[in-house]
Amino acid sequence: MNSDSARSREALEELNQRIIACEKCPRLRQYCREVAAQKRRMYRDWDYWGKPVPNFGDPNARILIIGLAPAAHGANRTGRMFTGDESGNWLFQTLYEVGLANQPTAVRADDGLELKDILITASVHCAPPANKPTPGELANCLPFLLETLQIVENWRVMVALGRIGFIQTLRTLKEAQIPHAIRQSSFAHGAELQLPGGRWIVCSYHPSQQNTFTGKLTREMMRSIFTRAKALADG
Ligand code: SF4
């Protein structure tokens, strides 16, 4: 590992520790704790994580995934992004198929899953009731996304999952003073939006059960997104 890689890894670890300790959104913190205490019956033997969920993946990644938020009984239970729920099953199967993950499954935080050249972050790091963060909560969590972008400085492509992930991505670009002429209405599955310096945003439907069960998002559609993201990252 060269010294730049080691620095990024250290900086990301330090940021992750601050994310885990964050208490900025009382409504979300209370909700995550309540879910962790009550548990779903099928997970009653689990010791739920119940805290903000840190970034997960390669600190030197060229591809970033901007998701919505941890799922109440998924990442809020396991402590790792997209781990332990149906959305994650879809996502990690796809990442494995296109060579961005070492295994197709994500069951628990110590299951050996490693991401290559990709890092997963979120619009908010705490599970929100009904998967709906408020504008204030999105604003509270924005600085973490901005810092993530600054630390993972090799990034070439941001894959925004769902409209909220896309809007949060645009806000972050504004905060980072990255000039662009992209509008919120540009969101569509497969839309590619170019940024200065050969960087890109790629939009995708979120692999929520609402989208995957109804066929709005198919496995082929998801594979195309990440195949294309890899090609854009390669220039
Ligand atoms: S959503 Fe983000 S800002 Fe709000 S408490 Fe969780 S980690 Fe902190």
PDB file of C-alpha atoms and ligand atoms in Angstrom:
ATOM      1  CA  MET A   1       0.000   0.000   0.000  1.00  0.00           C
ATOM      2  CA  ASN A   2       1.505   3.396  -0.970  1.00  0.00           C
ATOM      3  CA  SER A   3       1.458   6.371   1.422  1.00  0.00           C
ATOM      4  CA  ASP A   4      -1.508   8.082  -0.366  1.00  0.00           C
ATOM      5  CA  SER A   5      -3.599   4.910  -0.039  1.00  0.00           C
ATOM      6  CA  ALA A   6      -2.680   4.582   3.636  1.00  0.00           C
ATOM      7  CA  ARG A   7      -3.619   8.244   4.241  1.00  0.00           C
ATOM      8  CA  SER A   8      -7.019   7.820   2.559  1.00  0.00           C
ATOM      9  CA  ARG A   9      -7.687   4.677   4.572  1.00  0.00           C
ATOM     10  CA  GLU A  10      -6.809   6.425   7.820  1.00  0.00           C
ATOM     11  CA  ALA A  11      -8.866   9.534   6.977  1.00  0.00           C
ATOM     12  CA  LEU A  12     -11.862   7.419   6.022  1.00  0.00           C
ATOM     13  CA  GLU A  13     -11.610   5.414   9.235  1.00  0.00           C
ATOM     14  CA  GLU A  14     -11.474   8.616  11.270  1.00  0.00           C
ATOM     15  CA  LEU A  15     -14.527   9.985   9.402  1.00  0.00           C
ATOM     16  CA  ASN A  16     -16.384   6.712   9.933  1.00  0.00           C
ATOM     17  CA  GLN A  17     -15.780   6.926  13.681  1.00  0.00           C
ATOM     18  CA  ARG A  18     -17.279  10.429  13.735  1.00  0.00           C
ATOM     19  CA  ILE A  19     -20.284   9.227  11.720  1.00  0.00           C
ATOM     20  CA  ILE A  20     -20.878   6.347  14.155  1.00  0.00           C
ATOM     21  CA  ALA A  21     -20.789   8.745  17.128  1.00  0.00           C
ATOM     22  CA  CYS A  22     -23.065  11.385  15.517  1.00  0.00           C
ATOM     23  CA  GLU A  23     -26.241  12.453  17.364  1.00  0.00           C
ATOM     24  CA  LYS A  24     -27.244  15.436  15.199  1.00  0.00           C
ATOM     25  CA  CYS A  25     -30.724  14.159  14.303  1.00  0.00           C
ATOM     26  CA  PRO A  26     -32.683  13.296  17.487  1.00  0.00           C
ATOM     27  CA  ARG A  27     -35.652  11.796  15.594  1.00  0.00           C
ATOM     28  CA  LEU A  28     -33.436   9.401  13.641  1.00  0.00           C
ATOM     29  CA  ARG A  29     -31.276   8.450  16.583  1.00  0.00           C
ATOM     30  CA  GLN A  30     -34.343   7.645  18.663  1.00  0.00           C
ATOM     31  CA  TYR A  31     -35.907   5.622  15.839  1.00  0.00           C
ATOM     32  CA  CYS A  32     -32.742   3.554  15.266  1.00  0.00           C
ATOM     33  CA  ARG A  33     -32.462   2.800  18.977  1.00  0.00           C
ATOM     34  CA  GLU A  34     -36.128   1.828  19.231  1.00  0.00           C
ATOM     35  CA  VAL A  35     -35.879  -0.517  16.241  1.00  0.00           C
ATOM     36  CA  ALA A  36     -32.716  -2.017  17.729  1.00  0.00           C
ATOM     37  CA  ALA A  37     -34.437  -2.612  21.053  1.00  0.00           C
ATOM     38  CA  GLN A  38     -37.713  -3.981  19.666  1.00  0.00           C
ATOM     39  CA  LYS A  39     -36.170  -6.094  16.837  1.00  0.00           C
ATOM     40  CA  ARG A  40     -38.015  -8.048  14.180  1.00  0.00           C
ATOM     41  CA  ARG A  41     -39.049 -11.506  15.386  1.00  0.00           C
ATOM     42  CA  MET A  42     -36.864 -13.336  12.832  1.00  0.00           C
ATOM     43  CA  TYR A  43     -33.808 -11.419  14.103  1.00  0.00           C
ATOM     44  CA  ARG A  44     -34.512 -11.701  17.818  1.00  0.00           C
ATOM     45  CA  ASP A  45     -31.127 -13.384  18.433  1.00  0.00           C
ATOM     46  CA  TRP A  46     -29.279 -10.486  16.796  1.00  0.00           C
ATOM     47  CA  ASP A  47     -27.539  -7.763  18.704  1.00  0.00           C
ATOM     48  CA  TYR A  48     -28.711  -4.868  16.519  1.00  0.00           C
ATOM     49  CA  TRP A  49     -26.164  -2.192  15.571  1.00  0.00           C
ATOM     50  CA  GLY A  50     -28.618   0.692  16.147  1.00  0.00           C
ATOM     51  CA  LYS A  51     -26.073   3.468  15.428  1.00  0.00           C
ATOM     52  CA  PRO A  52     -25.281   5.557  12.328  1.00  0.00           C
ATOM     53  CA  VAL A  53     -23.877   3.251   9.648  1.00  0.00           C
ATOM     54  CA  PRO A  54     -20.415   4.205   8.341  1.00  0.00           C
ATOM     55  CA  ASN A  55     -19.168   4.276   4.748  1.00  0.00           C
ATOM     56  CA  PHE A  56     -18.179   0.891   3.381  1.00  0.00           C
ATOM     57  CA  GLY A  57     -15.695   0.053   0.674  1.00  0.00           C
ATOM     58  CA  ASP A  58     -12.423   0.945  -0.982  1.00  0.00           C
ATOM     59  CA  PRO A  59     -10.898   4.279   0.201  1.00  0.00           C
ATOM     60  CA  ASN A  60      -9.186   4.598  -3.202  1.00  0.00           C
ATOM     61  CA  ALA A  61     -12.318   3.820  -5.173  1.00  0.00           C
ATOM     62  CA  ARG A  62     -13.038   5.427  -8.533  1.00  0.00           C
ATOM     63  CA  ILE A  63     -16.758   4.664  -8.197  1.00  0.00           C
ATOM     64  CA  LEU A  64     -18.982   5.923  -5.376  1.00  0.00           C
ATOM     65  CA  ILE A  65     -22.512   4.748  -4.680  1.00  0.00           C
ATOM     66  CA  ILE A  66     -24.769   7.365  -3.083  1.00  0.00           C
ATOM     67  CA  GLY A  67     -27.654   5.462  -1.524  1.00  0.00           C
ATOM     68  CA  LEU A  68     -30.628   6.738   0.435  1.00  0.00           C
ATOM     69  CA  ALA A  69     -30.269   5.468   4.025  1.00  0.00           C
ATOM     70  CA  PRO A  70     -29.708   2.290   6.027  1.00  0.00           C
ATOM     71  CA  ALA A  71     -32.704  -0.031   6.254  1.00  0.00           C
ATOM     72  CA  ALA A  72     -34.215  -0.380   9.726  1.00  0.00           C
ATOM     73  CA  HIS A  73     -33.741  -4.169   9.886  1.00  0.00           C
ATOM     74  CA  GLY A  74     -30.897  -4.318   7.329  1.00  0.00           C
ATOM     75  CA  ALA A  75     -27.886  -2.060   7.872  1.00  0.00           C
ATOM     76  CA  ASN A  76     -29.314  -0.732  11.157  1.00  0.00           C
ATOM     77  CA  ARG A  77     -29.132  -4.341  12.348  1.00  0.00           C
ATOM     78  CA  THR A  78     -25.837  -5.471  10.804  1.00  0.00           C
ATOM     79  CA  GLY A  79     -23.906  -2.167  10.937  1.00  0.00           C
ATOM     80  CA  ARG A  80     -22.766  -2.330   7.298  1.00  0.00           C
ATOM     81  CA  MET A  81     -24.274  -0.546   4.303  1.00  0.00           C
ATOM     82  CA  PHE A  82     -26.860  -2.595   2.356  1.00  0.00           C
ATOM     83  CA  THR A  83     -26.038  -5.688   4.406  1.00  0.00           C
ATOM     84  CA  GLY A  84     -28.779  -8.048   5.509  1.00  0.00           C
ATOM     85  CA  ASP A  85     -31.712  -6.992   3.325  1.00  0.00           C
ATOM     86  CA  GLU A  86     -33.205  -7.610  -0.110  1.00  0.00           C
ATOM     87  CA  SER A  87     -31.836  -4.383  -1.611  1.00  0.00           C
ATOM     88  CA  GLY A  88     -28.344  -5.457  -0.608  1.00  0.00           C
ATOM     89  CA  ASN A  89     -28.859  -8.940  -2.072  1.00  0.00           C
ATOM     90  CA  TRP A  90     -29.548  -7.273  -5.401  1.00  0.00           C
ATOM     91  CA  LEU A  91     -26.763  -4.774  -5.193  1.00  0.00           C
ATOM     92  CA  PHE A  92     -23.959  -7.093  -4.083  1.00  0.00           C
ATOM     93  CA  GLN A  93     -24.921  -9.822  -6.557  1.00  0.00           C
ATOM     94  CA  THR A  94     -24.549  -7.182  -9.299  1.00  0.00           C
ATOM     95  CA  LEU A  95     -21.259  -5.811  -7.956  1.00  0.00           C
ATOM     96  CA  TYR A  96     -19.879  -9.356  -7.832  1.00  0.00           C
ATOM     97  CA  GLU A  97     -20.969 -10.073 -11.397  1.00  0.00           C
ATOM     98  CA  VAL A  98     -19.208  -6.989 -12.755  1.00  0.00           C
ATOM     99  CA  GLY A  99     -16.018  -7.575 -10.706  1.00  0.00           C
ATOM    100  CA  LEU A 100     -16.464  -4.898  -8.023  1.00  0.00           C
ATOM    101  CA  ALA A 101     -16.973  -7.294  -5.074  1.00  0.00           C
ATOM    102  CA  ASN A 102     -15.266 -10.536  -4.024  1.00  0.00           C
ATOM    103  CA  GLN A 103     -18.520 -12.367  -3.216  1.00  0.00           C
ATOM    104  CA  PRO A 104     -22.194 -12.061  -4.207  1.00  0.00           C
ATOM    105  CA  THR A 105     -23.711 -12.084  -0.739  1.00  0.00           C
ATOM    106  CA  ALA A 106     -23.766  -9.763   2.283  1.00  0.00           C
ATOM    107  CA  VAL A 107     -25.171 -11.272   5.419  1.00  0.00           C
ATOM    108  CA  ARG A 108     -23.268  -9.748   8.324  1.00  0.00           C
ATOM    109  CA  ALA A 109     -20.414  -7.303   8.848  1.00  0.00           C
ATOM    110  CA  ASP A 110     -17.794 -10.066   9.323  1.00  0.00           C
ATOM    111  CA  ASP A 111     -18.769 -12.230   6.334  1.00  0.00           C
ATOM    112  CA  GLY A 112     -15.567 -11.499   4.368  1.00  0.00           C
ATOM    113  CA  LEU A 113     -17.152  -9.211   1.760  1.00  0.00           C
ATOM    114  CA  GLU A 114     -14.653  -6.807   0.178  1.00  0.00           C
ATOM    115  CA  LEU A 115     -15.365  -4.139  -2.388  1.00  0.00           C
ATOM    116  CA  LYS A 116     -12.837  -3.314  -5.118  1.00  0.00           C
ATOM    117  CA  ASP A 117     -12.668   0.161  -6.656  1.00  0.00           C
ATOM    118  CA  ILE A 118     -16.061   1.103  -5.225  1.00  0.00           C
ATOM    119  CA  LEU A 119     -17.305   2.664  -1.995  1.00  0.00           C
ATOM    120  CA  ILE A 120     -20.855   2.865  -0.671  1.00  0.00           C
ATOM    121  CA  THR A 121     -22.073   5.930   1.161  1.00  0.00           C
ATOM    122  CA  ALA A 122     -25.538   7.344   1.877  1.00  0.00           C
ATOM    123  CA  SER A 123     -27.668  10.483   1.831  1.00  0.00           C
ATOM    124  CA  VAL A 124     -28.269   9.949   5.543  1.00  0.00           C
ATOM    125  CA  HIS A 125     -26.366   7.462   7.717  1.00  0.00           C
ATOM    126  CA  CYS A 126     -29.244   6.653  10.088  1.00  0.00           C
ATOM    127  CA  ALA A 127     -32.331   4.619   9.230  1.00  0.00           C
ATOM    128  CA  PRO A 128     -35.344   6.955   8.893  1.00  0.00           C
ATOM    129  CA  PRO A 129     -38.971   6.023   9.677  1.00  0.00           C
ATOM    130  CA  ALA A 130     -40.705   4.911   6.443  1.00  0.00           C
ATOM    131  CA  ASN A 131     -37.387   5.472   4.615  1.00  0.00           C
ATOM    132  CA  LYS A 132     -38.126   9.194   4.529  1.00  0.00           C
ATOM    133  CA  PRO A 133     -35.518  11.568   5.967  1.00  0.00           C
ATOM    134  CA  THR A 134     -36.673  15.161   6.440  1.00  0.00           C
ATOM    135  CA  PRO A 135     -34.989  18.042   4.569  1.00  0.00           C
ATOM    136  CA  GLY A 136     -33.336  19.066   7.858  1.00  0.00           C
ATOM    137  CA  GLU A 137     -31.915  15.569   8.388  1.00  0.00           C
ATOM    138  CA  LEU A 138     -30.576  15.468   4.832  1.00  0.00           C
ATOM    139  CA  ALA A 139     -28.928  18.839   5.451  1.00  0.00           C
ATOM    140  CA  ASN A 140     -27.429  17.612   8.752  1.00  0.00           C
ATOM    141  CA  CYS A 141     -25.808  14.617   7.056  1.00  0.00           C
ATOM    142  CA  LEU A 142     -24.574  16.469   3.949  1.00  0.00           C
ATOM    143  CA  PRO A 143     -21.168  17.420   5.471  1.00  0.00           C
ATOM    144  CA  PHE A 144     -20.334  13.713   5.865  1.00  0.00           C
ATOM    145  CA  LEU A 145     -20.956  13.130   2.168  1.00  0.00           C
ATOM    146  CA  LEU A 146     -18.854  16.131   1.296  1.00  0.00           C
ATOM    147  CA  GLU A 147     -15.968  14.869   3.444  1.00  0.00           C
ATOM    148  CA  THR A 148     -16.289  11.418   1.905  1.00  0.00           C
ATOM    149  CA  LEU A 149     -15.907  12.950  -1.543  1.00  0.00           C
ATOM    150  CA  GLN A 150     -12.839  14.854  -0.438  1.00  0.00           C
ATOM    151  CA  ILE A 151     -11.181  11.812   1.124  1.00  0.00           C
ATOM    152  CA  VAL A 152     -11.953   9.423  -1.731  1.00  0.00           C
ATOM    153  CA  GLU A 153     -10.324  11.873  -4.080  1.00  0.00           C
ATOM    154  CA  ASN A 154      -9.742   9.392  -6.910  1.00  0.00           C
ATOM    155  CA  TRP A 155     -13.445   9.158  -7.621  1.00  0.00           C
ATOM    156  CA  ARG A 156     -14.476   9.407 -11.270  1.00  0.00           C
ATOM    157  CA  VAL A 157     -18.092   8.262 -11.186  1.00  0.00           C
ATOM    158  CA  MET A 158     -20.890   8.743  -8.683  1.00  0.00           C
ATOM    159  CA  VAL A 159     -23.781   6.308  -9.021  1.00  0.00           C
ATOM    160  CA  ALA A 160     -26.827   7.996  -7.475  1.00  0.00           C
ATOM    161  CA  LEU A 161     -29.405   5.460  -6.351  1.00  0.00           C
ATOM    162  CA  GLY A 162     -32.899   6.938  -6.521  1.00  0.00           C
ATOM    163  CA  ARG A 163     -34.068  10.531  -6.716  1.00  0.00           C
ATOM    164  CA  ILE A 164     -33.127  11.441  -3.123  1.00  0.00           C
ATOM    165  CA  GLY A 165     -29.606  10.076  -3.628  1.00  0.00           C
ATOM    166  CA  PHE A 166     -29.388  12.143  -6.801  1.00  0.00           C
ATOM    167  CA  ILE A 167     -30.596  15.372  -5.173  1.00  0.00           C
ATOM    168  CA  GLN A 168     -28.168  14.875  -2.278  1.00  0.00           C
ATOM    169  CA  THR A 169     -25.393  14.318  -4.836  1.00  0.00           C
ATOM    170  CA  LEU A 170     -26.214  17.628  -6.540  1.00  0.00           C
ATOM    171  CA  ARG A 171     -26.204  19.444  -3.186  1.00  0.00           C
ATOM    172  CA  THR A 172     -22.791  17.979  -2.421  1.00  0.00           C
ATOM    173  CA  LEU A 173     -21.404  19.135  -5.764  1.00  0.00           C
ATOM    174  CA  LYS A 174     -22.653  22.617  -4.972  1.00  0.00           C
ATOM    175  CA  GLU A 175     -21.017  22.540  -1.530  1.00  0.00           C
ATOM    176  CA  ALA A 176     -17.801  21.222  -3.070  1.00  0.00           C
ATOM    177  CA  GLN A 177     -17.981  24.054  -5.627  1.00  0.00           C
ATOM    178  CA  ILE A 178     -17.850  21.627  -8.532  1.00  0.00           C
ATOM    179  CA  PRO A 179     -19.484  23.579 -11.370  1.00  0.00           C
ATOM    180  CA  HIS A 180     -22.274  21.858 -13.275  1.00  0.00           C
ATOM    181  CA  ALA A 181     -25.474  22.623 -15.135  1.00  0.00           C
ATOM    182  CA  ILE A 182     -27.382  19.583 -13.946  1.00  0.00           C
ATOM    183  CA  ARG A 183     -30.998  19.959 -12.824  1.00  0.00           C
ATOM    184  CA  GLN A 184     -32.988  17.816 -10.438  1.00  0.00           C
ATOM    185  CA  SER A 185     -35.300  16.989 -13.360  1.00  0.00           C
ATOM    186  CA  SER A 186     -32.367  15.241 -15.109  1.00  0.00           C
ATOM    187  CA  PHE A 187     -32.935  12.156 -12.958  1.00  0.00           C
ATOM    188  CA  ALA A 188     -33.850   9.067 -14.988  1.00  0.00           C
ATOM    189  CA  HIS A 189     -32.632   5.506 -14.786  1.00  0.00           C
ATOM    190  CA  GLY A 190     -29.435   5.282 -16.853  1.00  0.00           C
ATOM    191  CA  ALA A 191     -29.011   9.053 -17.232  1.00  0.00           C
ATOM    192  CA  GLU A 192     -25.328  10.037 -17.506  1.00  0.00           C
ATOM    193  CA  LEU A 193     -24.289  13.546 -16.598  1.00  0.00           C
ATOM    194  CA  GLN A 194     -20.796  14.819 -17.232  1.00  0.00           C
ATOM    195  CA  LEU A 195     -18.834  16.912 -14.746  1.00  0.00           C
ATOM    196  CA  PRO A 196     -15.617  18.848 -15.269  1.00  0.00           C
ATOM    197  CA  GLY A 197     -12.370  16.863 -15.254  1.00  0.00           C
ATOM    198  CA  GLY A 198     -13.821  13.751 -16.869  1.00  0.00           C
ATOM    199  CA  ARG A 199     -16.028  12.899 -13.921  1.00  0.00           C
ATOM    200  CA  TRP A 200     -19.564  11.577 -14.202  1.00  0.00           C
ATOM    201  CA  ILE A 201     -22.834  11.060 -12.395  1.00  0.00           C
ATOM    202  CA  VAL A 202     -24.793   7.965 -13.387  1.00  0.00           C
ATOM    203  CA  CYS A 203     -28.405   7.715 -12.189  1.00  0.00           C
ATOM    204  CA  SER A 204     -30.096   4.463 -11.231  1.00  0.00           C
ATOM    205  CA  TYR A 205     -33.374   3.460  -9.720  1.00  0.00           C
ATOM    206  CA  HIS A 206     -32.876   2.405  -6.112  1.00  0.00           C
ATOM    207  CA  PRO A 207     -32.880  -1.414  -5.686  1.00  0.00           C
ATOM    208  CA  SER A 208     -35.719  -1.143  -3.157  1.00  0.00           C
ATOM    209  CA  GLN A 209     -38.224  -3.977  -3.036  1.00  0.00           C
ATOM    210  CA  GLN A 210     -40.810  -1.568  -4.412  1.00  0.00           C
ATOM    211  CA  ASN A 211     -38.729  -1.316  -7.599  1.00  0.00           C
ATOM    212  CA  THR A 212     -37.359  -4.867  -7.845  1.00  0.00           C
ATOM    213  CA  PHE A 213     -40.562  -6.753  -6.957  1.00  0.00           C
ATOM    214  CA  THR A 214     -42.579  -4.759  -9.494  1.00  0.00           C
ATOM    215  CA  GLY A 215     -40.032  -5.203 -12.284  1.00  0.00           C
ATOM    216  CA  LYS A 216     -39.375  -1.478 -12.546  1.00  0.00           C
ATOM    217  CA  LEU A 217     -35.726  -2.361 -11.930  1.00  0.00           C
ATOM    218  CA  THR A 218     -34.459  -5.665 -13.370  1.00  0.00           C
ATOM    219  CA  ARG A 219     -31.136  -7.386 -12.730  1.00  0.00           C
ATOM    220  CA  GLU A 220     -30.065  -6.612 -16.296  1.00  0.00           C
ATOM    221  CA  MET A 221     -30.821  -2.894 -15.785  1.00  0.00           C
ATOM    222  CA  MET A 222     -28.745  -2.859 -12.620  1.00  0.00           C
ATOM    223  CA  ARG A 223     -25.858  -4.723 -14.274  1.00  0.00           C
ATOM    224  CA  SER A 224     -25.831  -2.205 -17.135  1.00  0.00           C
ATOM    225  CA  ILE A 225     -25.458   0.675 -14.677  1.00  0.00           C
ATOM    226  CA  PHE A 226     -22.329  -0.726 -13.054  1.00  0.00           C
ATOM    227  CA  THR A 227     -20.817  -2.020 -16.298  1.00  0.00           C
ATOM    228  CA  ARG A 228     -21.194   1.504 -17.656  1.00  0.00           C
ATOM    229  CA  ALA A 229     -19.839   3.089 -14.442  1.00  0.00           C
ATOM    230  CA  LYS A 230     -16.724   0.942 -14.766  1.00  0.00           C
ATOM    231  CA  ALA A 231     -16.263   1.944 -18.398  1.00  0.00           C
ATOM    232  CA  LEU A 232     -16.631   5.647 -17.520  1.00  0.00           C
ATOM    233  CA  ALA A 233     -14.153   5.272 -14.657  1.00  0.00           C
ATOM    234  CA  ASP A 234     -11.689   3.714 -17.119  1.00  0.00           C
ATOM    235  CA  GLY A 235     -12.137   6.802 -19.328  1.00  0.00           C
TER     236      GLY A 235
HETATM  237  S1  SF4 B   1     -28.451  11.061   9.808  1.00  0.00           S
HETATM  238 FE1  SF4 B   1     -26.328  11.759   9.675  1.00  0.00          FE
HETATM  239  S2  SF4 B   1     -26.313  13.766  10.683  1.00  0.00           S
HETATM  240 FE2  SF4 B   1     -28.211  12.721  11.317  1.00  0.00          FE
HETATM  241  S3  SF4 B   1     -27.671  11.676  13.256  1.00  0.00           S
HETATM  242 FE3  SF4 B   1     -27.369  10.211  11.587  1.00  0.00          FE
HETATM  243  S4  SF4 B   1     -25.190  10.395  11.049  1.00  0.00           S
HETATM  244 FE4  SF4 B   1     -25.760  12.238  12.232  1.00  0.00          FE
END
